[in-house]
Amino acid sequence: MNTQVCQTRRVSWIAPGGGTAPARRMAKTRIVNGLTISILIGIPMMSRNVMATATDDPLQVSTQPTLNREARTKLYTGNLAPLTAQPLVKLPVGSIQPDGWLRTQLVGMRDGFVGHLDEISRFCRDDSAWLNPDLELGWEEAPYWLKGYVDLAYVLGDPKLIKTSQRWLNAIIESQQDDGYFGPRQNKKLHDAWPNMAILYPLQTYYEATSDNRVISLMSRYFKYRDNLAEDELFPSQWGVGDYNLRWWQHVRASDELECVYWLYNRTGDSSLLEYGERLYRLSANWNDNVASWHGVNICEGFRAPAIFSQQSGRESDIAGALASLKRVYDLYGQVPGGMFGADENCRKGHGDPRQAAETCSMAELMYSFEALLKITGNIEFADRCEDIAFNSLPASMSPDLKALHYLTAPNMIQLDRDSKSPGLENGGCMLAFSPHRYRCCQHNVAMSWPYFSEHLMLATADGGLAAVMYAPCRVKAKVRNGVEVEIEEKTDYPFKDRIDFTIHVADKVRFPFALRIPSWCETPSLKINGASLDRRPSAGKYAILDREWSDGDVVTLRLPMRITLKRWAANHDGVSVARGPLTYSLKIGERWERFDDPARQPFADAAQWPAWEVYATTPWNYGLVIDERPVESQFDVNVSDKPLPAQPFDVESAPVRIIARGQRIDNWTADRHHLIAQLQASPVRVPQLQPERLTLIPMGCARLRVSMFPTISEQSDAHEWKKLPRIPHQASHEHDDIAAISDGHEPQNSGDQNVPRFTWWPRRGTKEWVTFEFDSPVDVGEVNIYWFDDEGTGLCRIPESWNLYYSDDGDWHPVEVADADPVQKDRFNRLSFATVKTKALKLQVQLRDGFSSGILEWVPGKLGPS
């Protein structure tokens, strides 16, 4: 990545288009992932007059990098003092009615697995502790589901979903005890507040829709209960559900609760809530210029904590601290297209390639984090980033009919089967096949993704106006200046096409400001009102604010021309990605979907109605792009369909836009032994002769199988040879982590070294296991040195109880004749010398300690070199 660093006393915060508001202090801005993350020492202070005010002028047009951060809306419930004013406030649920392709996603959720988890998931049935608090199944799954399901119900106005929502929420409200606690009693015993943090969100939505004051009472009493807890009860340190540390889980995600505390304060004015909010933030994990956890979902959800608290502290440095933490993650693991970063459970050192994936949970949570920060700051880049994920990554996390999902989605992935991809992906087991029956957290948490996105398309501004901040077809009913009700109909095929039409419907003429986000990628936007072009051209990365008297039937036409851009990712071997407007493009790969009955399916779930799927490639995928010195746009042909947009455009065969590129196959670029796409190597890749083919690229969101970061091709002598994957000279009785680590040459610092790859027999414990070391041809060997993996203090791997060595003689295994052997020890190589043998393979046989597994960090066949 080419990093640009600037220092200036006049900066635009998070706005690549630039700005002129003076900063309080100097700022450093770095270009990251194609957009700007500003690591601010001070944030620009926008004046009170940053938005146009009503005058006698028939039309005022202004462009601004952000919106008024000091005035407070009187039309909707925003922040009460002393919380900082919000430049943007969410409209009540149901105010925005999605249409077109976006409604397809929501209806697909309703008719797909999200709308039927009470028929599929064991966590969303009548024996849930969220319906009967004395039962045991009461952790995060149902709250995750309801967090999206309730919003889906009210966004669609679906009576059946609303009835189901109210059944669950009534039971939750009625579960409150005299001391203020509500929910599963088992969680109370453990002081596990994390599930309650999640369930507070659908309760808020329910209140928005119904004004049921039981929600206000419940939350008020609950936060008093929480505030009365001692510190070690507020964030306990004991181990809880499975292998999850309760302190870790709720400690790093406490900003979810903090956000709900502020929501309640804004409706009650109870100052004791702010005292609790300060305590909650102070005792929770530190995300201020610090990555408190490298778990992917924790990052997406937790990093925003200082920015949430900035509403109470008034410190702009808290917002800067949140962004500094996120920047650190993107610098290391986010140098890829699609808006996400590689954390196929956790971020892992050395795993930043575009084959590294993001959880579906992470997408939903990071989209919401950007939506939350957009409301706090008004800055456009958060909308840009939210759209990036929504259009390029989220659709591919689910099947086109939204009846199945997979756990992980990566920018480059060429086979989605049920086989383990570890160690290329962190976790073993099925991670990539589409299924409605597994992926426990994501299966439930994805429910919030499209409903929350829909609710943030248009927001209220502080001066009685409206702001279109993200674009999709919809109808919006809202109040503007003086409480006048208006309706705005948005018709568009965005993000596939560049035209967006807004039709204003009012009973009588009314003046109000209408702000339109101009994305940072759009260099030549244009605006028309009733067909007449405006003299002043909007600017990229800013708001175009139209303040005028509006009549019924007025039409605003926004054009966002989309040019092709080529992004070079220096941190990933100079791989390139192709974008057009908000969409990044993938190679179109033929897909073969094979149905299977997932063994994770619960007995009560209908196998015929809810199948699982594997997806295999039917066309070659191992192409590099042929790029020359001509202007980028002249090297690609763009074909935009002139037909009506398909109901579901996010599908490989119905992609509305196709780009024709030139490319050439790289024969040595193959899948690894687990059918995971091999990592990128240095570009440009040398070929003997350029023989380019025509390649079809389609939007990433349409491609479940995808290559969206490509190597480049060259026939020049200084180009790089693409090396074949090396043969792995090992086999084992059971493989976990990375069997190739046994002989990768990475010498550990100690037996618990987490910074080098390892091989383990996990989760096997107390058993007899084996692993081999194979040679290309017979060798003479009389010594081996083994460095055991032992994670005492953090895990359940220990040095083995004993081990023996065998050699192969034409396929028969014989024990070596031992001359000298070190005792089994950790934090050093264990040497075994024996009578020299000529062999093509050695086999190590180990007896694991009772109750423990074991592993190997490095195996050296022969004498060690000088240390």
Tab-separated table of N, CA and C in Angstrom, residues 1-113:
chain	number	residue	atom	x	y	z
A	1	MET	N	0.842	-1.193	0.000
A	1	MET	CA	0.000	0.000	0.000
A	1	MET	C	0.873	1.237	0.000
A	2	ASN	N	0.566	2.164	-0.875
A	2	ASN	CA	1.269	3.436	-0.850
A	2	ASN	C	0.624	4.319	0.201
A	3	THR	N	1.379	4.690	1.193
A	3	THR	CA	0.846	5.464	2.310
A	3	THR	C	1.188	6.934	2.135
A	4	GLN	N	0.163	7.760	2.125
A	4	GLN	CA	0.367	9.189	2.032
A	4	GLN	C	0.160	9.793	3.416
A	5	VAL	N	1.084	10.586	3.850
A	5	VAL	CA	0.979	11.215	5.160
A	5	VAL	C	1.059	12.717	4.973
A	6	CYS	N	0.137	13.414	5.547
A	6	CYS	CA	0.202	14.873	5.441
A	6	CYS	C	-0.050	15.472	6.805
A	7	GLN	N	0.493	16.647	7.031
A	7	GLN	CA	0.207	17.413	8.233
A	7	GLN	C	-0.290	18.782	7.801
A	8	THR	N	-1.378	19.187	8.381
A	8	THR	CA	-1.956	20.457	7.971
A	8	THR	C	-2.763	21.022	9.117
A	9	ARG	N	-2.943	22.329	9.097
A	9	ARG	CA	-3.789	22.962	10.111
A	9	ARG	C	-5.213	23.134	9.600
A	10	ARG	N	-5.436	22.748	8.375
A	10	ARG	CA	-6.793	22.803	7.833
A	10	ARG	C	-7.044	21.462	7.168
A	11	VAL	N	-7.890	20.633	7.812
A	11	VAL	CA	-8.067	19.269	7.328
A	11	VAL	C	-9.547	18.952	7.161
A	12	SER	N	-9.815	17.953	6.359
A	12	SER	CA	-11.155	17.403	6.263
A	12	SER	C	-11.164	16.073	6.990
A	13	TRP	N	-11.970	15.957	8.008
A	13	TRP	CA	-11.950	14.751	8.838
A	13	TRP	C	-12.654	13.619	8.124
A	14	ILE	N	-11.956	12.563	7.848
A	14	ILE	CA	-12.478	11.358	7.210
A	14	ILE	C	-13.046	11.661	5.835
A	15	ALA	N	-12.730	12.773	5.267
A	15	ALA	CA	-13.335	13.132	3.994
A	15	ALA	C	-12.260	13.282	2.938
A	16	PRO	N	-12.055	12.279	2.088
A	16	PRO	CA	-11.015	12.362	1.084
A	16	PRO	C	-11.188	13.542	0.161
A	17	GLY	N	-12.405	14.054	0.028
A	17	GLY	CA	-12.619	15.194	-0.845
A	17	GLY	C	-12.018	16.474	-0.326
A	18	GLY	N	-11.585	16.473	0.917
A	18	GLY	CA	-10.960	17.661	1.462
A	18	GLY	C	-11.971	18.559	2.128
A	19	GLY	N	-11.491	19.525	2.896
A	19	GLY	CA	-12.369	20.450	3.586
A	19	GLY	C	-11.606	21.665	4.030
A	20	THR	N	-12.313	22.664	4.503
A	20	THR	CA	-11.655	23.905	4.852
A	20	THR	C	-11.872	24.317	6.290
A	21	ALA	N	-12.557	23.489	7.076
A	21	ALA	CA	-12.779	23.866	8.470
A	21	ALA	C	-11.488	23.721	9.257
A	22	PRO	N	-11.117	24.709	10.058
A	22	PRO	CA	-9.855	24.611	10.795
A	22	PRO	C	-9.921	23.549	11.875
A	23	ALA	N	-8.849	22.788	11.999
A	23	ALA	CA	-8.766	21.782	13.058
A	23	ALA	C	-8.322	22.434	14.343
A	24	ARG	N	-8.718	21.840	15.462
A	24	ARG	CA	-8.254	22.341	16.752
A	24	ARG	C	-6.752	22.170	16.886
A	25	ARG	N	-6.273	21.020	16.427
A	25	ARG	CA	-4.846	20.761	16.468
A	25	ARG	C	-4.463	20.087	15.179
A	26	MET	N	-3.189	19.774	15.014
A	26	MET	CA	-2.730	19.190	13.767
A	26	MET	C	-3.227	17.756	13.629
A	27	ALA	N	-3.334	17.303	12.399
A	27	ALA	CA	-3.840	15.955	12.132
A	27	ALA	C	-2.961	15.262	11.122
A	28	LYS	N	-2.901	13.951	11.249
A	28	LYS	CA	-2.212	13.134	10.259
A	28	LYS	C	-3.254	12.294	9.546
A	29	THR	N	-3.222	12.303	8.229
A	29	THR	CA	-4.174	11.543	7.459
A	29	THR	C	-3.439	10.524	6.611
A	30	ARG	N	-3.847	9.266	6.715
A	30	ARG	CA	-3.236	8.217	5.927
A	30	ARG	C	-4.275	7.572	5.024
A	31	ILE	N	-3.882	7.293	3.798
A	31	ILE	CA	-4.778	6.624	2.883
A	31	ILE	C	-4.706	5.125	3.163
A	32	VAL	N	-5.836	4.538	3.504
A	32	VAL	CA	-5.880	3.128	3.889
A	32	VAL	C	-7.009	2.449	3.132
A	33	ASN	N	-6.697	1.326	2.510
A	33	ASN	CA	-7.736	0.531	1.870
A	33	ASN	C	-8.523	1.343	0.855
A	34	GLY	N	-7.854	2.303	0.205
A	34	GLY	CA	-8.508	3.094	-0.812
A	34	GLY	C	-9.331	4.237	-0.264
A	35	LEU	N	-9.493	4.334	1.053
A	35	LEU	CA	-10.226	5.417	1.674
A	35	LEU	C	-9.347	6.024	2.759
A	36	THR	N	-9.831	7.039	3.425
A	36	THR	CA	-9.004	7.731	4.390
A	36	THR	C	-9.439	7.426	5.799
A	37	ILE	N	-8.503	6.993	6.633
A	37	ILE	CA	-8.735	6.934	8.070
A	37	ILE	C	-7.856	8.015	8.663
A	38	SER	N	-8.449	9.006	9.278
A	38	SER	CA	-7.669	10.106	9.831
A	38	SER	C	-7.305	9.794	11.270
A	39	ILE	N	-6.014	9.781	11.543
A	39	ILE	CA	-5.546	9.591	12.902
A	39	ILE	C	-5.367	10.988	13.468
A	40	LEU	N	-6.401	11.449	14.120
A	40	LEU	CA	-6.483	12.868	14.430
A	40	LEU	C	-5.954	13.192	15.808
A	41	ILE	N	-5.185	14.246	15.860
A	41	ILE	CA	-4.825	14.837	17.135
A	41	ILE	C	-5.917	15.840	17.500
A	42	GLY	N	-6.612	16.332	16.516
A	42	GLY	CA	-7.754	17.208	16.742
A	42	GLY	C	-8.711	17.096	15.582
A	43	ILE	N	-9.997	17.259	15.821
A	43	ILE	CA	-11.012	17.115	14.794
A	43	ILE	C	-11.514	18.497	14.393
A	44	PRO	N	-11.751	18.725	13.108
A	44	PRO	CA	-12.242	20.026	12.689
A	44	PRO	C	-13.526	20.408	13.399
A	45	MET	N	-13.597	21.624	13.835
A	45	MET	CA	-14.817	22.114	14.466
A	45	MET	C	-15.644	22.843	13.422
A	46	MET	N	-16.785	22.272	13.073
A	46	MET	CA	-17.648	22.896	12.086
A	46	MET	C	-18.448	24.010	12.754
A	47	SER	N	-18.615	25.097	12.068
A	47	SER	CA	-19.326	26.241	12.643
A	47	SER	C	-20.816	25.947	12.704
A	48	ARG	N	-21.505	26.741	13.486
A	48	ARG	CA	-22.950	26.562	13.593
A	48	ARG	C	-23.645	26.824	12.264
A	49	ASN	N	-23.013	27.556	11.377
A	49	ASN	CA	-23.633	27.910	10.117
A	49	ASN	C	-23.200	27.002	8.973
A	50	VAL	N	-22.676	25.834	9.329
A	50	VAL	CA	-22.176	24.957	8.279
A	50	VAL	C	-23.290	24.504	7.342
A	51	MET	N	-24.508	24.437	7.838
A	51	MET	CA	-25.629	24.099	6.971
A	51	MET	C	-26.363	25.368	6.595
A	52	ALA	N	-26.897	25.350	5.379
A	52	ALA	CA	-27.619	26.538	4.911
A	52	ALA	C	-28.832	26.781	5.788
A	53	THR	N	-29.115	28.031	6.065
A	53	THR	CA	-30.282	28.383	6.873
A	53	THR	C	-31.353	28.989	5.974
A	54	ALA	N	-32.570	28.915	6.429
A	54	ALA	CA	-33.683	29.395	5.620
A	54	ALA	C	-33.574	30.896	5.382
A	55	THR	N	-33.700	31.293	4.130
A	55	THR	CA	-33.700	32.705	3.744
A	55	THR	C	-34.770	32.897	2.695
A	56	ASP	N	-34.816	34.109	2.125
A	56	ASP	CA	-35.766	34.366	1.046
A	56	ASP	C	-35.252	33.876	-0.303
A	57	ASP	N	-33.974	33.414	-0.353
A	57	ASP	CA	-33.429	32.925	-1.612
A	57	ASP	C	-34.233	31.705	-2.052
A	58	PRO	N	-34.553	31.607	-3.367
A	58	PRO	CA	-35.323	30.450	-3.829
A	58	PRO	C	-34.568	29.137	-3.680
A	59	LEU	N	-33.219	29.192	-3.726
A	59	LEU	CA	-32.428	27.979	-3.601
A	59	LEU	C	-31.060	28.316	-3.068
A	60	GLN	N	-30.667	27.610	-2.051
A	60	GLN	CA	-29.289	27.686	-1.574
A	60	GLN	C	-28.639	26.331	-1.789
A	61	VAL	N	-27.468	26.328	-2.389
A	61	VAL	CA	-26.713	25.109	-2.623
A	61	VAL	C	-25.365	25.261	-1.942
A	62	SER	N	-25.015	24.320	-1.101
A	62	SER	CA	-23.699	24.364	-0.467
A	62	SER	C	-23.142	22.954	-0.426
A	63	THR	N	-21.832	22.857	-0.335
A	63	THR	CA	-21.186	21.555	-0.164
A	63	THR	C	-20.346	21.603	1.091
A	64	GLN	N	-20.446	20.555	1.883
A	64	GLN	CA	-19.736	20.513	3.151
A	64	GLN	C	-19.192	19.107	3.382
A	65	PRO	N	-18.025	18.991	4.048
A	65	PRO	CA	-17.477	17.666	4.341
A	65	PRO	C	-18.189	16.945	5.474
A	66	THR	N	-18.935	17.693	6.294
A	66	THR	CA	-19.696	17.073	7.371
A	66	THR	C	-20.902	17.951	7.627
A	67	LEU	N	-21.689	17.632	8.622
A	67	LEU	CA	-22.900	18.371	8.927
A	67	LEU	C	-22.771	18.996	10.307
A	68	ASN	N	-23.756	19.821	10.642
A	68	ASN	CA	-23.731	20.570	11.885
A	68	ASN	C	-23.597	19.637	13.086
A	69	ARG	N	-22.527	19.846	13.873
A	69	ARG	CA	-22.278	19.004	15.042
A	69	ARG	C	-22.603	19.712	16.346
A	70	GLU	N	-23.300	20.858	16.269
A	70	GLU	CA	-23.580	21.608	17.485
A	70	GLU	C	-25.075	21.805	17.728
A	71	ALA	N	-25.870	21.947	16.665
A	71	ALA	CA	-27.308	22.119	16.847
A	71	ALA	C	-27.961	20.784	17.188
A	72	ARG	N	-29.176	20.843	17.732
A	72	ARG	CA	-29.913	19.631	18.116
A	72	ARG	C	-31.278	19.641	17.453
A	73	THR	N	-31.649	18.509	16.877
A	73	THR	CA	-32.954	18.404	16.254
A	73	THR	C	-34.051	18.415	17.318
A	74	LYS	N	-35.150	19.053	16.987
A	74	LYS	CA	-36.304	19.077	17.888
A	74	LYS	C	-37.414	18.155	17.391
A	75	LEU	N	-37.175	17.544	16.231
A	75	LEU	CA	-38.221	16.727	15.625
A	75	LEU	C	-38.131	15.262	16.035
A	76	TYR	N	-36.935	14.826	16.372
A	76	TYR	CA	-36.719	13.433	16.731
A	76	TYR	C	-35.852	13.362	17.974
A	77	THR	N	-35.841	12.213	18.605
A	77	THR	CA	-35.098	12.054	19.842
A	77	THR	C	-33.625	11.840	19.531
A	78	GLY	N	-32.842	12.896	19.730
A	78	GLY	CA	-31.398	12.805	19.619
A	78	GLY	C	-30.783	12.959	20.994
A	79	ASN	N	-29.503	13.293	21.026
A	79	ASN	CA	-28.814	13.419	22.304
A	79	ASN	C	-29.291	14.626	23.092
A	80	LEU	N	-29.545	14.408	24.383
A	80	LEU	CA	-29.794	15.498	25.317
A	80	LEU	C	-28.470	15.990	25.882
A	81	ALA	N	-28.394	17.272	26.184
A	81	ALA	CA	-27.215	17.790	26.884
A	81	ALA	C	-27.132	17.096	28.254
A	82	PRO	N	-25.921	16.849	28.753
A	82	PRO	CA	-24.634	17.299	28.225
A	82	PRO	C	-24.012	16.397	27.165
A	83	LEU	N	-24.723	15.367	26.683
A	83	LEU	CA	-24.176	14.602	25.572
A	83	LEU	C	-24.024	15.515	24.367
A	84	THR	N	-23.010	15.268	23.575
A	84	THR	CA	-22.772	16.117	22.403
A	84	THR	C	-23.925	15.983	21.420
A	85	ALA	N	-24.154	17.034	20.662
A	85	ALA	CA	-25.216	17.014	19.659
A	85	ALA	C	-24.843	16.071	18.519
A	86	GLN	N	-25.866	15.450	17.961
A	86	GLN	CA	-25.662	14.557	16.819
A	86	GLN	C	-25.996	15.289	15.530
A	87	PRO	N	-25.113	15.248	14.546
A	87	PRO	CA	-25.454	15.866	13.263
A	87	PRO	C	-26.513	15.090	12.500
A	88	LEU	N	-26.630	13.786	12.798
A	88	LEU	CA	-27.601	12.934	12.115
A	88	LEU	C	-28.313	12.064	13.146
A	89	VAL	N	-29.619	11.933	13.000
A	89	VAL	CA	-30.433	11.165	13.940
A	89	VAL	C	-31.271	10.165	13.152
A	90	LYS	N	-31.302	8.925	13.635
A	90	LYS	CA	-32.074	7.890	12.954
A	90	LYS	C	-33.567	8.165	13.068
A	91	LEU	N	-34.269	7.928	11.983
A	91	LEU	CA	-35.725	8.038	11.988
A	91	LEU	C	-36.325	6.828	12.689
A	92	PRO	N	-37.524	6.952	13.233
A	92	PRO	CA	-38.150	5.803	13.903
A	92	PRO	C	-38.302	4.627	12.943
A	93	VAL	N	-38.221	3.417	13.492
A	93	VAL	CA	-38.343	2.227	12.665
A	93	VAL	C	-39.677	2.255	11.921
A	94	GLY	N	-39.657	1.870	10.669
A	94	GLY	CA	-40.847	1.906	9.832
A	94	GLY	C	-40.958	3.158	8.990
A	95	SER	N	-40.138	4.174	9.279
A	95	SER	CA	-40.177	5.411	8.487
A	95	SER	C	-39.648	5.191	7.079
A	96	ILE	N	-38.739	4.238	6.927
A	96	ILE	CA	-38.124	3.950	5.636
A	96	ILE	C	-38.634	2.601	5.156
A	97	GLN	N	-39.245	2.595	3.987
A	97	GLN	CA	-39.770	1.373	3.409
A	97	GLN	C	-38.923	1.011	2.189
A	98	PRO	N	-38.054	0.032	2.321
A	98	PRO	CA	-37.179	-0.342	1.196
A	98	PRO	C	-37.980	-0.883	0.020
A	99	ASP	N	-37.421	-0.701	-1.161
A	99	ASP	CA	-38.068	-1.152	-2.384
A	99	ASP	C	-37.013	-1.834	-3.247
A	100	GLY	N	-37.422	-2.354	-4.384
A	100	GLY	CA	-36.494	-2.863	-5.376
A	100	GLY	C	-35.583	-3.959	-4.849
A	101	TRP	N	-34.307	-3.883	-5.268
A	101	TRP	CA	-33.358	-4.938	-4.908
A	101	TRP	C	-33.172	-5.056	-3.403
A	102	LEU	N	-33.287	-3.940	-2.672
A	102	LEU	CA	-33.095	-4.005	-1.228
A	102	LEU	C	-34.258	-4.733	-0.555
A	103	ARG	N	-35.455	-4.497	-1.045
A	103	ARG	CA	-36.593	-5.228	-0.487
A	103	ARG	C	-36.441	-6.731	-0.747
A	104	THR	N	-35.831	-7.083	-1.874
A	104	THR	CA	-35.575	-8.499	-2.153
A	104	THR	C	-34.732	-9.128	-1.047
A	105	GLN	N	-33.727	-8.399	-0.572
A	105	GLN	CA	-32.879	-8.948	0.494
A	105	GLN	C	-33.685	-9.130	1.775
A	106	LEU	N	-34.525	-8.171	2.088
A	106	LEU	CA	-35.300	-8.233	3.324
A	106	LEU	C	-36.380	-9.325	3.256
A	107	VAL	N	-37.069	-9.400	2.123
A	107	VAL	CA	-38.071	-10.449	1.957
A	107	VAL	C	-37.373	-11.810	1.933
A	108	GLY	N	-36.182	-11.864	1.310
A	108	GLY	CA	-35.409	-13.099	1.325
A	108	GLY	C	-35.050	-13.518	2.737
A	109	MET	N	-34.705	-12.551	3.583
A	109	MET	CA	-34.450	-12.868	4.986
A	109	MET	C	-35.711	-13.387	5.669
A	110	ARG	N	-36.815	-12.732	5.408
A	110	ARG	CA	-38.078	-13.166	6.027
A	110	ARG	C	-38.439	-14.589	5.618
A	111	ASP	N	-38.296	-14.890	4.324
A	111	ASP	CA	-38.678	-16.198	3.819
A	111	ASP	C	-37.555	-17.226	3.943
A	112	GLY	N	-36.339	-16.761	4.231
A	112	GLY	CA	-35.201	-17.645	4.350
A	112	GLY	C	-34.962	-18.071	5.785
A	113	PHE	N	-33.715	-18.429	6.075
A	113	PHE	CA	-33.439	-19.006	7.394
A	113	PHE	C	-33.638	-18.005	8.516
